[in-house]
PDB file of C-alpha atoms in Angstrom:
ATOM      1  CA  MET A   1      -1.232  22.336  16.331  1.00 51.00           C
ATOM      2  CA  LEU A   2      -4.284  20.674  17.376  1.00 50.00           C
ATOM      3  CA  ILE A   3      -4.024  22.405  20.741  1.00 56.00           C
ATOM      4  CA  ASN A   4      -3.904  25.728  19.225  1.00 58.00           C
ATOM      5  CA  PHE A   5      -7.161  25.077  17.169  1.00 51.00           C
ATOM      6  CA  SER A   6      -8.886  23.861  20.477  1.00 53.00           C
ATOM      7  CA  ALA A   7      -8.200  27.213  21.937  1.00 57.00           C
ATOM      8  CA  SER A   8      -9.407  29.215  19.104  1.00 57.00           C
ATOM      9  CA  GLN A   9     -12.957  30.251  18.328  1.00 63.00           C
ATOM     10  CA  VAL A  10     -12.953  27.917  15.230  1.00 66.00           C
ATOM     11  CA  LYS A  11     -14.356  25.011  16.958  1.00 70.00           C
ATOM     12  CA  GLY A  12     -15.568  23.512  13.535  1.00 76.00           C
ATOM     13  CA  LEU A  13     -12.170  23.655  12.001  1.00 76.00           C
ATOM     14  CA  PHE A  14     -10.453  21.990  15.143  1.00 78.00           C
ATOM     15  CA  LEU A  15     -12.841  18.993  14.944  1.00 84.00           C
ATOM     16  CA  VAL A  16     -12.214  18.629  11.347  1.00 85.00           C
ATOM     17  CA  ARG A  17      -8.488  18.430  11.756  1.00 86.00           C
ATOM     18  CA  LEU A  18      -9.006  16.178  14.911  1.00 89.00           C
ATOM     19  CA  ALA A  19     -11.177  13.895  12.583  1.00 93.00           C
ATOM     20  CA  PHE A  20      -8.373  13.701  10.205  1.00 94.00           C
ATOM     21  CA  PHE A  21      -5.798  13.275  12.564  1.00 95.00           C
ATOM     22  CA  LEU A  22      -7.754  10.402  14.017  1.00 96.00           C
ATOM     23  CA  LEU A  23      -8.161   8.861  10.568  1.00 96.00           C
ATOM     24  CA  LEU A  24      -4.438   8.866   9.823  1.00 95.00           C
ATOM     25  CA  ILE A  25      -4.070   6.988  13.225  1.00 96.00           C
ATOM     26  CA  GLY A  26      -6.613   4.502  12.117  1.00 95.00           C
ATOM     27  CA  VAL A  27      -4.886   4.003   8.657  1.00 93.00           C
ATOM     28  CA  TYR A  28      -1.492   3.611  10.333  1.00 94.00           C
ATOM     29  CA  GLY A  29      -3.152   1.090  12.709  1.00 93.00           C
ATOM     30  CA  ALA A  30      -4.632  -0.594   9.882  1.00 90.00           C
ATOM     31  CA  CYS A  31      -1.456  -0.908   7.685  1.00 85.00           C
ATOM     32  CA  SER A  32       0.661  -1.779  10.462  1.00 88.00           C
ATOM     33  CA  ARG A  33      -1.133  -5.151  10.822  1.00 89.00           C
ATOM     34  CA  PHE A  34      -0.291  -6.226   7.306  1.00 85.00           C
ATOM     35  CA  ARG A  35       3.214  -6.933   5.547  1.00 85.00           C
ATOM     36  CA  LEU A  36       3.418  -3.980   3.204  1.00 81.00           C
ATOM     37  CA  ASP A  37       6.603  -5.273   1.718  1.00 83.00           C
ATOM     38  CA  LYS A  38       4.506  -8.171   0.060  1.00 86.00           C
ATOM     39  CA  LEU A  39       1.855  -5.669  -0.979  1.00 88.00           C
ATOM     40  CA  LEU A  40       3.853  -3.101  -2.220  1.00 91.00           C
ATOM     41  CA  ALA A  41       4.765  -4.804  -5.642  1.00 94.00           C
ATOM     42  CA  PRO A  42       1.107  -5.934  -6.692  1.00 94.00           C
ATOM     43  CA  VAL A  43      -0.265  -2.329  -5.678  1.00 92.00           C
ATOM     44  CA  SER A  44       2.461  -0.379  -7.425  1.00 94.00           C
ATOM     45  CA  GLY A  45       2.154  -2.639 -10.516  1.00 96.00           C
ATOM     46  CA  GLY A  46      -1.573  -2.014 -10.435  1.00 96.00           C
ATOM     47  CA  ILE A  47      -1.434   1.450  -9.942  1.00 95.00           C
ATOM     48  CA  ALA A  48       1.191   1.985 -12.715  1.00 96.00           C
ATOM     49  CA  LEU A  49      -0.712  -0.296 -15.243  1.00 97.00           C
ATOM     50  CA  ILE A  50      -3.905   1.713 -14.716  1.00 96.00           C
ATOM     51  CA  VAL A  51      -2.259   5.135 -14.871  1.00 95.00           C
ATOM     52  CA  PHE A  52       0.102   4.289 -17.955  1.00 96.00           C
ATOM     53  CA  ALA A  53      -2.758   2.711 -19.784  1.00 96.00           C
ATOM     54  CA  TYR A  54      -4.962   5.487 -19.184  1.00 95.00           C
ATOM     55  CA  GLY A  55      -2.020   7.940 -20.349  1.00 94.00           C
ATOM     56  CA  ILE A  56      -1.619   6.084 -23.623  1.00 95.00           C
ATOM     57  CA  ALA A  57      -5.200   5.925 -24.319  1.00 95.00           C
ATOM     58  CA  GLN A  58      -5.702   9.480 -23.568  1.00 93.00           C
ATOM     59  CA  LYS A  59      -2.924  10.387 -26.206  1.00 94.00           C
ATOM     60  CA  PHE A  60      -3.979   7.988 -29.089  1.00 94.00           C
ATOM     61  CA  ILE A  61      -7.703   7.588 -28.450  1.00 93.00           C
ATOM     62  CA  LEU A  62      -9.390  10.418 -26.407  1.00 90.00           C
ATOM     63  CA  PHE A  63      -7.386  13.471 -27.609  1.00 90.00           C
ATOM     64  CA  PRO A  64      -8.241  12.716 -31.136  1.00 90.00           C
ATOM     65  CA  ILE A  65     -12.034  12.114 -30.188  1.00 87.00           C
ATOM     66  CA  MET A  66     -12.016  15.338 -28.317  1.00 84.00           C
ATOM     67  CA  LEU A  67     -10.500  17.461 -31.023  1.00 85.00           C
ATOM     68  CA  ARG A  68     -12.993  16.017 -33.541  1.00 83.00           C
ATOM     69  CA  GLN A  69     -15.973  16.847 -31.085  1.00 78.00           C
ATOM     70  CA  VAL A  70     -15.017  20.122 -29.527  1.00 71.00           C
ATOM     71  CA  HIS A  71     -14.515  23.051 -31.435  1.00 63.00           C
ATOM     72  CA  ALA A  72     -13.070  26.342 -29.849  1.00 54.00           C
ATOM     73  CA  GLY A  73     -16.341  27.922 -29.249  1.00 60.00           C
ATOM     74  CA  PRO A  74     -17.308  31.028 -27.312  1.00 70.00           C
ATOM     75  CA  SER A  75     -17.192  29.217 -23.643  1.00 77.00           C
ATOM     76  CA  PHE A  76     -14.048  29.277 -21.806  1.00 80.00           C
ATOM     77  CA  TYR A  77     -14.301  25.641 -21.059  1.00 78.00           C
ATOM     78  CA  SER A  78     -14.568  24.556 -24.623  1.00 75.00           C
ATOM     79  CA  GLN A  79     -11.578  26.809 -25.460  1.00 77.00           C
ATOM     80  CA  ALA A  80      -9.626  25.364 -22.490  1.00 79.00           C
ATOM     81  CA  LEU A  81     -10.305  21.950 -23.579  1.00 78.00           C
ATOM     82  CA  ALA A  82      -9.419  22.149 -27.108  1.00 80.00           C
ATOM     83  CA  ALA A  83      -6.125  23.891 -26.307  1.00 83.00           C
ATOM     84  CA  ARG A  84      -5.300  21.160 -23.760  1.00 84.00           C
ATOM     85  CA  ALA A  85      -6.118  18.323 -26.118  1.00 84.00           C
ATOM     86  CA  ALA A  86      -4.371  20.289 -29.040  1.00 85.00           C
ATOM     87  CA  SER A  87      -1.101  20.546 -27.139  1.00 88.00           C
ATOM     88  CA  GLY A  88      -0.811  16.768 -26.930  1.00 86.00           C
ATOM     89  CA  ARG A  89       0.790  16.723 -23.497  1.00 91.00           C
ATOM     90  CA  VAL A  90      -0.346  13.652 -21.795  1.00 90.00           C
ATOM     91  CA  PHE A  91      -1.553  14.235 -18.085  1.00 89.00           C
ATOM     92  CA  SER A  92      -3.579  11.042 -17.379  1.00 88.00           C
ATOM     93  CA  LEU A  93      -5.560  11.452 -14.288  1.00 87.00           C
ATOM     94  CA  PHE A  94      -3.714  14.360 -12.878  1.00 87.00           C
ATOM     95  CA  ALA A  95      -4.273  18.083 -13.606  1.00 83.00           C
ATOM     96  CA  LEU A  96      -1.049  18.917 -15.087  1.00 86.00           C
ATOM     97  CA  PRO A  97       1.426  17.172 -16.980  1.00 90.00           C
ATOM     98  CA  THR A  98       4.307  17.951 -15.022  1.00 89.00           C
ATOM     99  CA  LEU A  99       2.726  16.474 -12.096  1.00 90.00           C
ATOM    100  CA  PHE A 100       1.953  13.416 -13.981  1.00 92.00           C
ATOM    101  CA  ALA A 101       5.581  13.368 -15.065  1.00 93.00           C
ATOM    102  CA  ALA A 102       6.769  13.169 -11.526  1.00 91.00           C
ATOM    103  CA  VAL A 103       4.275  10.368 -10.665  1.00 92.00           C
ATOM    104  CA  CYS A 104       5.751   8.609 -13.595  1.00 94.00           C
ATOM    105  CA  GLY A 105       9.227   9.120 -12.282  1.00 93.00           C
ATOM    106  CA  VAL A 106       8.505   7.521  -9.004  1.00 93.00           C
ATOM    107  CA  LEU A 107       6.370   4.498 -10.385  1.00 95.00           C
ATOM    108  CA  LEU A 108       9.451   3.960 -13.065  1.00 95.00           C
ATOM    109  CA  ILE A 109      11.831   3.773  -9.774  1.00 94.00           C
ATOM    110  CA  PHE A 110       9.540   1.157  -8.183  1.00 93.00           C
ATOM    111  CA  ILE A 111       9.338  -0.755 -11.609  1.00 96.00           C
ATOM    112  CA  VAL A 112      13.216  -0.796 -12.110  1.00 94.00           C
ATOM    113  CA  HIS A 113      13.488  -2.260  -8.477  1.00 94.00           C
ATOM    114  CA  TYR A 114      10.955  -4.991  -9.213  1.00 95.00           C
ATOM    115  CA  LEU A 115      12.304  -5.529 -12.583  1.00 95.00           C
ATOM    116  CA  LEU A 116      15.816  -6.262 -11.325  1.00 93.00           C
ATOM    117  CA  ALA A 117      14.501  -8.567  -8.604  1.00 93.00           C
ATOM    118  CA  ALA A 118      11.974 -10.415 -11.036  1.00 94.00           C
ATOM    119  CA  ARG A 119      12.267 -13.649 -12.827  1.00 95.00           C
ATOM    120  CA  GLY A 120      10.622 -15.268 -15.852  1.00 93.00           C
ATOM    121  CA  ALA A 121       7.196 -13.983 -16.845  1.00 94.00           C
ATOM    122  CA  LEU A 122       7.193 -11.472 -14.148  1.00 95.00           C
ATOM    123  CA  ARG A 123      10.162  -9.858 -15.529  1.00 96.00           C
ATOM    124  CA  LEU A 124       8.484  -9.591 -18.902  1.00 97.00           C
ATOM    125  CA  PHE A 125       5.608  -7.931 -17.167  1.00 97.00           C
ATOM    126  CA  TRP A 126       7.614  -5.377 -15.264  1.00 97.00           C
ATOM    127  CA  GLY A 127       9.699  -4.712 -18.543  1.00 97.00           C
ATOM    128  CA  LEU A 128       6.484  -3.946 -20.452  1.00 97.00           C
ATOM    129  CA  LEU A 129       5.360  -1.726 -17.549  1.00 97.00           C
ATOM    130  CA  PHE A 130       8.722   0.048 -17.715  1.00 97.00           C
ATOM    131  CA  VAL A 131       8.163   0.658 -21.426  1.00 97.00           C
ATOM    132  CA  MET A 132       4.827   2.004 -20.870  1.00 97.00           C
ATOM    133  CA  GLY A 133       5.915   4.175 -18.080  1.00 96.00           C
ATOM    134  CA  ALA A 134       8.894   5.582 -20.204  1.00 95.00           C
ATOM    135  CA  LEU A 135       6.529   6.219 -23.324  1.00 95.00           C
ATOM    136  CA  ASN A 136       4.180   8.072 -20.787  1.00 95.00           C
ATOM    137  CA  LEU A 137       7.023  10.262 -19.398  1.00 94.00           C
ATOM    138  CA  VAL A 138       7.806  11.197 -22.978  1.00 93.00           C
ATOM    139  CA  LEU A 139       4.248  11.781 -23.807  1.00 93.00           C
ATOM    140  CA  THR A 140       4.134  14.455 -21.053  1.00 94.00           C
ATOM    141  CA  GLU A 141       6.726  16.303 -22.924  1.00 91.00           C
ATOM    142  CA  SER A 142       7.950  17.599 -19.435  1.00 90.00           C
ATOM    143  CA  LEU A 143      11.746  18.021 -19.192  1.00 88.00           C
ATOM    144  CA  GLY A 144      11.335  18.459 -15.390  1.00 86.00           C
ATOM    145  CA  GLY A 145       9.960  14.716 -15.126  1.00 86.00           C
ATOM    146  CA  ILE A 146      12.974  13.523 -17.029  1.00 86.00           C
ATOM    147  CA  GLN A 147      15.447  15.606 -15.057  1.00 88.00           C
ATOM    148  CA  PHE A 148      13.625  14.152 -11.762  1.00 85.00           C
ATOM    149  CA  LEU A 149      13.984  10.537 -13.331  1.00 88.00           C
ATOM    150  CA  ALA A 150      17.591  10.481 -14.257  1.00 88.00           C
ATOM    151  CA  PRO A 151      19.365  11.208 -10.962  1.00 89.00           C
ATOM    152  CA  ALA A 152      16.711   9.309  -8.933  1.00 88.00           C
ATOM    153  CA  ALA A 153      17.473   6.158 -11.174  1.00 86.00           C
ATOM    154  CA  LEU A 154      21.243   6.764 -10.792  1.00 88.00           C
ATOM    155  CA  TYR A 155      21.063   7.098  -7.030  1.00 89.00           C
ATOM    156  CA  TYR A 156      19.084   4.075  -6.804  1.00 87.00           C
ATOM    157  CA  LEU A 157      21.362   2.060  -9.202  1.00 85.00           C
ATOM    158  CA  PHE A 158      24.331   3.098  -7.211  1.00 88.00           C
ATOM    159  CA  LEU A 159      22.707   2.078  -3.749  1.00 84.00           C
TER     160      LEU A 159
END
């Protein structure tokens, strides 16, 4: 693909693609120096904690504040924001609730893995994180997210 861009008249696009390709090679080189199996648990837990806490805060704190402040006025933005908040579907940091539901599903699979392997207080942390993630998945009101999680969890547990 890079060779086709180099032969075309669009040299700028070729340089952007080349820079992105070199960035990916650099990220691979940096990550290959670390033991990612040791970093994956705290990174997954930290990301899940941030995303799930924001999702719960969005539903119970931010949406009511937005509904009190924003009235469906003449502007398209205020109408769209009021409609999104009135629907009550949590989307956290993502653009769509369905996308957030898929992310919740993937994070919940990681959490199940670490929950089954954890002992003591760490098991309590992963258990609470699982409850937060399941609550977020329900708050997205996305049937596709639940349908994504169910077979993935069964597949994981049977392996």
